[in-house]
mmCIF file of C-alpha atoms and ligand atoms in Angstrom:
data_model
loop_
_atom_site.group_PDB
_atom_site.id
_atom_site.type_symbol
_atom_site.label_atom_id
_atom_site.label_comp_id
_atom_site.label_asym_id
_atom_site.label_seq_id
_atom_site.Cartn_x
_atom_site.Cartn_y
_atom_site.Cartn_z
ATOM 1 C CA MET X 11 -19.090 15.867 11.934
ATOM 2 C CA SER X 12 -17.608 13.607 14.527
ATOM 3 C CA ARG X 13 -17.842 9.903 14.287
ATOM 4 C CA ALA X 14 -18.136 7.319 17.408
ATOM 5 C CA GLN X 15 -14.472 6.204 17.708
ATOM 6 C CA PRO X 16 -14.351 2.478 18.395
ATOM 7 C CA LEU X 17 -11.884 1.500 21.100
ATOM 8 C CA LEU X 18 -8.512 0.210 19.863
ATOM 9 C CA PRO X 19 -7.572 -3.424 20.632
ATOM 10 C CA ASN X 20 -3.950 -3.845 22.168
ATOM 11 C CA PRO X 21 -1.456 -4.641 19.129
ATOM 12 C CA ASP X 22 0.964 -7.572 19.331
ATOM 13 C CA VAL X 23 2.015 -7.403 15.733
ATOM 14 C CA PHE X 24 2.345 -4.540 13.183
ATOM 15 C CA ILE X 25 1.852 -5.190 9.424
ATOM 16 C CA PHE X 26 2.365 -2.523 6.717
ATOM 17 C CA ASP X 27 1.296 -2.086 3.314
ATOM 18 C CA MET X 28 4.282 -0.683 1.421
ATOM 19 C CA ASP X 29 3.105 2.046 -1.185
ATOM 20 C CA GLY X 30 1.713 5.029 0.259
ATOM 21 C CA VAL X 31 2.471 3.847 3.823
ATOM 22 C CA LEU X 32 6.153 3.097 4.069
ATOM 23 C CA ALA X 33 7.214 4.196 0.669
ATOM 24 C CA GLU X 34 6.085 7.418 -1.049
ATOM 25 C CA VAL X 35 5.372 6.582 -4.780
ATOM 26 C CA THR X 36 3.536 9.416 -6.282
ATOM 27 C CA ALA X 37 6.618 10.189 -8.326
ATOM 28 C CA SER X 38 7.469 6.751 -8.926
ATOM 29 C CA TYR X 39 4.555 4.134 -9.578
ATOM 30 C CA ARG X 40 1.888 6.730 -10.156
ATOM 31 C CA GLU X 41 4.174 8.481 -12.512
ATOM 32 C CA THR X 42 5.028 5.231 -14.304
ATOM 33 C CA ILE X 43 1.225 4.652 -14.923
ATOM 34 C CA VAL X 44 1.036 8.263 -16.528
ATOM 35 C CA SER X 45 4.217 7.508 -18.569
ATOM 36 C CA THR X 46 3.035 4.052 -19.767
ATOM 37 C CA VAL X 47 -0.309 5.597 -20.760
ATOM 38 C CA ARG X 48 1.467 8.423 -22.538
ATOM 39 C CA HIS X 49 3.895 5.803 -24.291
ATOM 40 C CA PHE X 50 0.837 3.949 -26.016
ATOM 41 C CA THR X 51 -1.604 6.895 -26.463
ATOM 42 C CA GLY X 52 0.316 10.260 -26.574
ATOM 43 C CA ARG X 53 -2.215 11.485 -23.891
ATOM 44 C CA SER X 54 -1.796 12.356 -20.239
ATOM 45 C CA VAL X 55 -4.015 10.986 -17.568
ATOM 46 C CA THR X 56 -4.129 12.909 -14.319
ATOM 47 C CA ASN X 57 -3.147 11.605 -10.984
ATOM 48 C CA GLU X 58 -6.815 12.409 -9.992
ATOM 49 C CA THR X 59 -8.167 9.985 -12.603
ATOM 50 C CA ILE X 60 -5.747 7.354 -11.159
ATOM 51 C CA GLN X 61 -6.818 8.108 -7.539
ATOM 52 C CA ALA X 62 -10.432 7.759 -8.653
ATOM 53 C CA PHE X 63 -9.766 4.111 -9.785
ATOM 54 C CA LYS X 64 -7.812 3.383 -6.617
ATOM 55 C CA ASN X 65 -10.716 4.634 -4.449
ATOM 56 C CA ALA X 66 -13.255 2.660 -6.404
ATOM 57 C CA GLY X 67 -11.365 -0.461 -5.355
ATOM 58 C CA GLY X 68 -10.146 -3.377 -7.386
ATOM 59 C CA TRP X 69 -7.218 -1.550 -9.097
ATOM 60 C CA ASN X 70 -4.387 -2.578 -6.866
ATOM 61 C CA ASN X 71 -2.392 -3.906 -9.896
ATOM 62 C CA ASP X 72 -0.889 -0.983 -11.723
ATOM 63 C CA TRP X 73 -0.288 -3.068 -14.937
ATOM 64 C CA GLU X 74 -4.093 -3.914 -15.088
ATOM 65 C CA LEU X 75 -4.940 -0.140 -14.363
ATOM 66 C CA SER X 76 -2.637 1.115 -17.060
ATOM 67 C CA HIS X 77 -4.133 -1.427 -19.545
ATOM 68 C CA ARG X 78 -7.625 -0.124 -18.617
ATOM 69 C CA LEU X 79 -6.630 3.511 -19.051
ATOM 70 C CA ILE X 80 -5.160 3.020 -22.351
ATOM 71 C CA ALA X 81 -8.208 1.189 -23.399
ATOM 72 C CA ASP X 82 -10.378 4.089 -22.236
ATOM 73 C CA LEU X 83 -8.293 6.261 -24.357
ATOM 74 C CA GLY X 84 -9.421 4.059 -27.503
ATOM 75 C CA HIS X 85 -6.145 2.255 -27.950
ATOM 76 C CA GLN X 86 -6.031 -1.502 -28.135
ATOM 77 C CA VAL X 87 -2.656 -3.093 -27.017
ATOM 78 C CA THR X 88 -1.824 -6.437 -25.431
ATOM 79 C CA TYR X 89 -1.556 -6.623 -21.649
ATOM 80 C CA GLN X 90 1.887 -8.017 -22.097
ATOM 81 C CA ALA X 91 2.877 -5.085 -24.202
ATOM 82 C CA VAL X 92 1.665 -2.815 -21.320
ATOM 83 C CA VAL X 93 3.603 -4.876 -18.762
ATOM 84 C CA ASP X 94 6.903 -4.694 -20.594
ATOM 85 C CA ALA X 95 6.682 -0.997 -21.088
ATOM 86 C CA PHE X 96 5.674 -0.354 -17.500
ATOM 87 C CA ASN X 97 8.591 -2.337 -16.333
ATOM 88 C CA ARG X 98 10.882 -0.665 -18.397
ATOM 89 C CA ILE X 99 9.856 2.851 -17.359
ATOM 90 C CA PHE X 100 9.605 1.730 -13.713
ATOM 91 C CA LEU X 101 12.919 -0.338 -13.351
ATOM 92 C CA GLY X 102 14.854 1.415 -16.146
ATOM 93 C CA ASP X 103 16.594 -0.129 -18.966
ATOM 94 C CA GLY X 104 20.121 0.085 -18.468
ATOM 95 C CA SER X 105 20.725 3.484 -20.146
ATOM 96 C CA THR X 106 17.783 5.254 -18.673
ATOM 97 C CA PRO X 107 17.301 5.161 -14.757
ATOM 98 C CA GLY X 108 13.829 3.839 -13.767
ATOM 99 C CA LEU X 109 11.262 5.895 -11.818
ATOM 100 C CA ILE X 110 11.781 3.542 -9.083
ATOM 101 C CA ASP X 111 14.793 5.796 -8.127
ATOM 102 C CA ARG X 112 12.241 8.578 -7.307
ATOM 103 C CA GLU X 113 10.792 6.791 -4.199
ATOM 104 C CA SER X 114 11.182 8.277 -0.799
ATOM 105 C CA TRP X 115 10.817 6.400 2.614
ATOM 106 C CA ILE X 116 8.110 7.778 4.823
ATOM 107 C CA PRO X 117 8.919 6.651 8.395
ATOM 108 C CA LYS X 118 11.227 8.949 10.329
ATOM 109 C CA PRO X 119 14.544 7.616 11.217
ATOM 110 C CA GLY X 120 14.204 5.426 14.414
ATOM 111 C CA LEU X 121 10.439 5.077 14.174
ATOM 112 C CA LEU X 122 10.239 1.458 13.004
ATOM 113 C CA GLU X 123 13.552 0.490 14.706
ATOM 114 C CA THR X 124 12.124 1.490 18.182
ATOM 115 C CA LEU X 125 8.934 -0.108 17.362
ATOM 116 C CA ALA X 126 10.801 -3.237 16.375
ATOM 117 C CA GLU X 127 12.306 -3.535 19.954
ATOM 118 C CA THR X 128 8.762 -4.492 21.209
ATOM 119 C CA TYR X 129 6.719 -5.884 18.234
ATOM 120 C CA PRO X 130 7.200 -8.043 15.220
ATOM 121 C CA LEU X 131 7.020 -5.896 12.049
ATOM 122 C CA GLY X 132 5.785 -7.340 8.556
ATOM 123 C CA ILE X 133 4.685 -6.177 5.232
ATOM 124 C CA PHE X 134 1.913 -7.216 3.114
ATOM 125 C CA THR X 135 1.953 -5.604 -0.312
ATOM 126 C CA GLY X 136 0.810 -5.947 -3.839
ATOM 127 C CA ARG X 137 4.401 -5.607 -5.010
ATOM 128 C CA LEU X 138 6.359 -8.493 -6.478
ATOM 129 C CA ARG X 139 9.172 -9.792 -4.269
ATOM 130 C CA TYR X 140 11.960 -8.209 -6.337
ATOM 131 C CA GLU X 141 10.294 -4.807 -6.326
ATOM 132 C CA LEU X 142 9.929 -5.026 -2.542
ATOM 133 C CA ASP X 143 13.530 -6.081 -1.859
ATOM 134 C CA VAL X 144 15.004 -3.179 -3.947
ATOM 135 C CA THR X 145 13.374 -0.539 -1.853
ATOM 136 C CA LEU X 146 13.956 -2.217 1.533
ATOM 137 C CA ALA X 147 17.652 -2.799 0.817
ATOM 138 C CA ARG X 148 17.841 0.975 -0.314
ATOM 139 C CA PHE X 149 16.192 2.489 2.792
ATOM 140 C CA VAL X 150 16.307 0.210 5.753
ATOM 141 C CA PRO X 151 19.077 -2.396 5.015
ATOM 142 C CA ASP X 152 19.248 -3.234 8.729
ATOM 143 C CA LEU X 153 15.592 -3.622 9.659
ATOM 144 C CA ARG X 154 14.111 -6.944 9.599
ATOM 145 C CA PHE X 155 10.666 -7.461 8.494
ATOM 146 C CA HIS X 156 9.024 -10.820 9.099
ATOM 147 C CA PRO X 157 6.952 -11.961 7.311
ATOM 148 C CA THR X 158 6.962 -9.938 3.912
ATOM 149 C CA ILE X 159 4.038 -11.167 1.951
ATOM 150 C CA THR X 160 4.274 -10.036 -1.854
ATOM 151 C CA ALA X 161 2.284 -10.657 -4.934
ATOM 152 C CA ASP X 162 4.507 -13.745 -5.309
ATOM 153 C CA ASP X 163 3.228 -15.319 -2.088
ATOM 154 C CA VAL X 164 -0.520 -15.283 -2.604
ATOM 155 C CA VAL X 165 -2.787 -16.944 -5.079
ATOM 156 C CA ARG X 166 -5.314 -14.258 -4.857
ATOM 157 C CA PRO X 167 -3.999 -10.605 -4.538
ATOM 158 C CA LYS X 168 -5.634 -7.967 -2.318
ATOM 159 C CA PRO X 169 -8.564 -7.031 -1.924
ATOM 160 C CA ALA X 170 -8.600 -11.017 -1.151
ATOM 161 C CA PRO X 171 -7.689 -11.673 2.604
ATOM 162 C CA ASP X 172 -5.284 -14.372 1.656
ATOM 163 C CA GLY X 173 -2.045 -12.623 2.662
ATOM 164 C CA LEU X 174 -3.509 -11.652 5.964
ATOM 165 C CA HIS X 175 -4.612 -15.110 6.546
ATOM 166 C CA THR X 176 -1.134 -16.359 6.059
ATOM 167 C CA ILE X 177 0.061 -13.826 8.643
ATOM 168 C CA GLN X 178 -2.601 -14.919 11.192
ATOM 169 C CA ARG X 179 -1.424 -18.454 10.945
ATOM 170 C CA LEU X 180 2.114 -17.300 11.757
ATOM 171 C CA PHE X 181 0.733 -15.283 14.928
ATOM 172 C CA PRO X 182 -2.268 -17.398 16.225
ATOM 173 C CA ARG X 183 -4.350 -15.543 18.886
ATOM 174 C CA LYS X 184 -2.378 -12.428 18.460
ATOM 175 C CA THR X 185 -3.729 -9.082 17.640
ATOM 176 C CA ILE X 186 -2.465 -7.821 14.210
ATOM 177 C CA TRP X 187 -2.761 -4.112 13.317
ATOM 178 C CA TYR X 188 -2.579 -3.534 9.577
ATOM 179 C CA PHE X 189 -1.939 -0.282 7.962
ATOM 180 C CA GLY X 190 -2.851 0.385 4.426
ATOM 181 C CA ASP X 191 -3.786 3.515 2.090
ATOM 182 C CA THR X 192 -6.343 2.127 -0.251
ATOM 183 C CA VAL X 193 -9.787 0.581 -0.270
ATOM 184 C CA ASP X 194 -8.384 -2.877 -1.254
ATOM 185 C CA ASP X 195 -6.082 -2.857 1.913
ATOM 186 C CA ALA X 196 -9.280 -2.099 3.995
ATOM 187 C CA ARG X 197 -11.388 -4.783 2.252
ATOM 188 C CA SER X 198 -8.634 -7.423 2.668
ATOM 189 C CA ALA X 199 -8.375 -6.541 6.498
ATOM 190 C CA ARG X 200 -12.200 -6.609 6.872
ATOM 191 C CA ASP X 201 -12.399 -9.976 5.246
ATOM 192 C CA ALA X 202 -9.655 -11.349 7.415
ATOM 193 C CA SER X 203 -11.189 -9.766 10.626
ATOM 194 C CA VAL X 204 -7.705 -7.887 11.055
ATOM 195 C CA PRO X 205 -8.011 -4.411 12.884
ATOM 196 C CA PHE X 206 -7.299 -1.834 10.124
ATOM 197 C CA PHE X 207 -5.749 1.541 10.142
ATOM 198 C CA GLY X 208 -6.048 3.766 7.141
ATOM 199 C CA VAL X 209 -3.373 6.203 5.878
ATOM 200 C CA ALA X 210 -4.355 9.161 3.919
ATOM 201 C CA SER X 211 -1.910 11.821 3.353
ATOM 202 C CA PRO X 212 -3.215 15.495 3.696
ATOM 203 C CA ASP X 213 -2.266 16.219 0.021
ATOM 204 C CA SER X 214 -3.754 13.032 -1.384
ATOM 205 C CA LEU X 215 -6.202 13.694 -4.100
ATOM 206 C CA ARG X 216 -9.698 13.067 -3.445
ATOM 207 C CA ARG X 217 -8.786 12.712 0.233
ATOM 208 C CA ASP X 218 -12.273 13.207 1.767
ATOM 209 C CA GLU X 219 -13.645 10.482 -0.564
ATOM 210 C CA LEU X 220 -10.860 8.102 0.457
ATOM 211 C CA VAL X 221 -11.186 8.801 4.191
ATOM 212 C CA SER X 222 -14.880 8.044 4.229
ATOM 213 C CA ARG X 223 -14.491 4.977 1.990
ATOM 214 C CA LEU X 224 -11.685 3.466 4.494
ATOM 215 C CA HIS X 225 -14.175 4.114 7.405
ATOM 216 C CA GLU X 226 -16.684 2.513 5.511
ATOM 217 C CA TYR X 227 -14.650 -0.531 5.034
ATOM 218 C CA GLY X 228 -14.074 -0.754 8.741
ATOM 219 C CA ALA X 229 -10.794 1.435 9.494
ATOM 220 C CA LEU X 230 -10.682 1.840 13.345
ATOM 221 C CA ARG X 231 -8.747 5.194 12.600
ATOM 222 C CA VAL X 232 -7.480 7.122 9.618
ATOM 223 C CA ILE X 233 -4.162 8.873 10.194
ATOM 224 C CA ALA X 234 -2.286 11.230 7.812
ATOM 225 C CA ASN X 235 0.973 9.686 8.010
ATOM 226 C CA ILE X 236 2.634 6.448 9.347
ATOM 227 C CA ASN X 237 4.483 8.781 11.749
ATOM 228 C CA GLU X 238 1.375 9.134 13.717
ATOM 229 C CA ILE X 239 1.651 5.616 14.851
ATOM 230 C CA GLY X 240 2.753 6.666 18.308
ATOM 231 C CA CYS X 241 -0.575 8.565 18.923
ATOM 232 C CA LEU X 242 -2.399 5.260 18.437
ATOM 233 C CA LEU X 243 -0.284 3.523 20.873
ATOM 234 C CA LYS X 244 -0.878 6.129 23.329
ATOM 235 C CA GLU X 245 -4.492 5.905 22.931
ATOM 236 C CA THR X 246 -4.261 2.225 23.822
ATOM 237 C CA GLU X 247 -2.323 2.925 26.900
ATOM 238 C CA ALA X 248 -4.668 5.451 28.008
ATOM 239 C CA SER X 249 -7.583 2.999 27.789
ATOM 240 C CA VAL X 250 -5.625 0.293 29.631
ATOM 241 C CA ALA X 251 -4.769 2.790 32.500
HETATM 242 MG MG1 MG O 305 -0.636 1.164 -0.717
#
């Protein structure tokens, strides 16, 4: 079934979500959720279960999601205990390395560097500042993103549009393209009236459901990988010509 493709507005600024867009996190954040739940319950949740929550929206915070999954398995633990265990597993504890080491960087070498010659690039993520800085310093120490909006910078996290409103104030009357991989990213963009582009990897679980939900929340296009950004730009050039 083909869907009517809306015309793309010419971009002035590119803003990226981090996890699932710039950083591959299946083996880091997603595995940390699984390990945290196992730590408290002795049971394993599947990645598919986690993706079902992500697709439903409202579960951008992995601490809250872990807490919920543990409760669903019949175990009552405090939220703070979940946060502490999650962070120990994710960041490591001095003797055991954290799962954050298993992240990989999705953009091909040169992709963002070339884009940055023409456009401002920024990040709007649900991560905390220190979690973002570790990954940027590791993979793109020489690339400047401005602004970087983290969970530390907003009163209301995604799906609220607050972070995008901050970015809009920095670039008045400019067209911002926001790239995200979850329903909460799409909702945030819709409520800020920012053009949104979904990213849904071909091997993501429940992909068809994700793609249709991203469209439902206003995604102008859904691409398989951020490395396809050049195709979107070609499309805007073709429509100008
Ligand atoms: Mg994400």
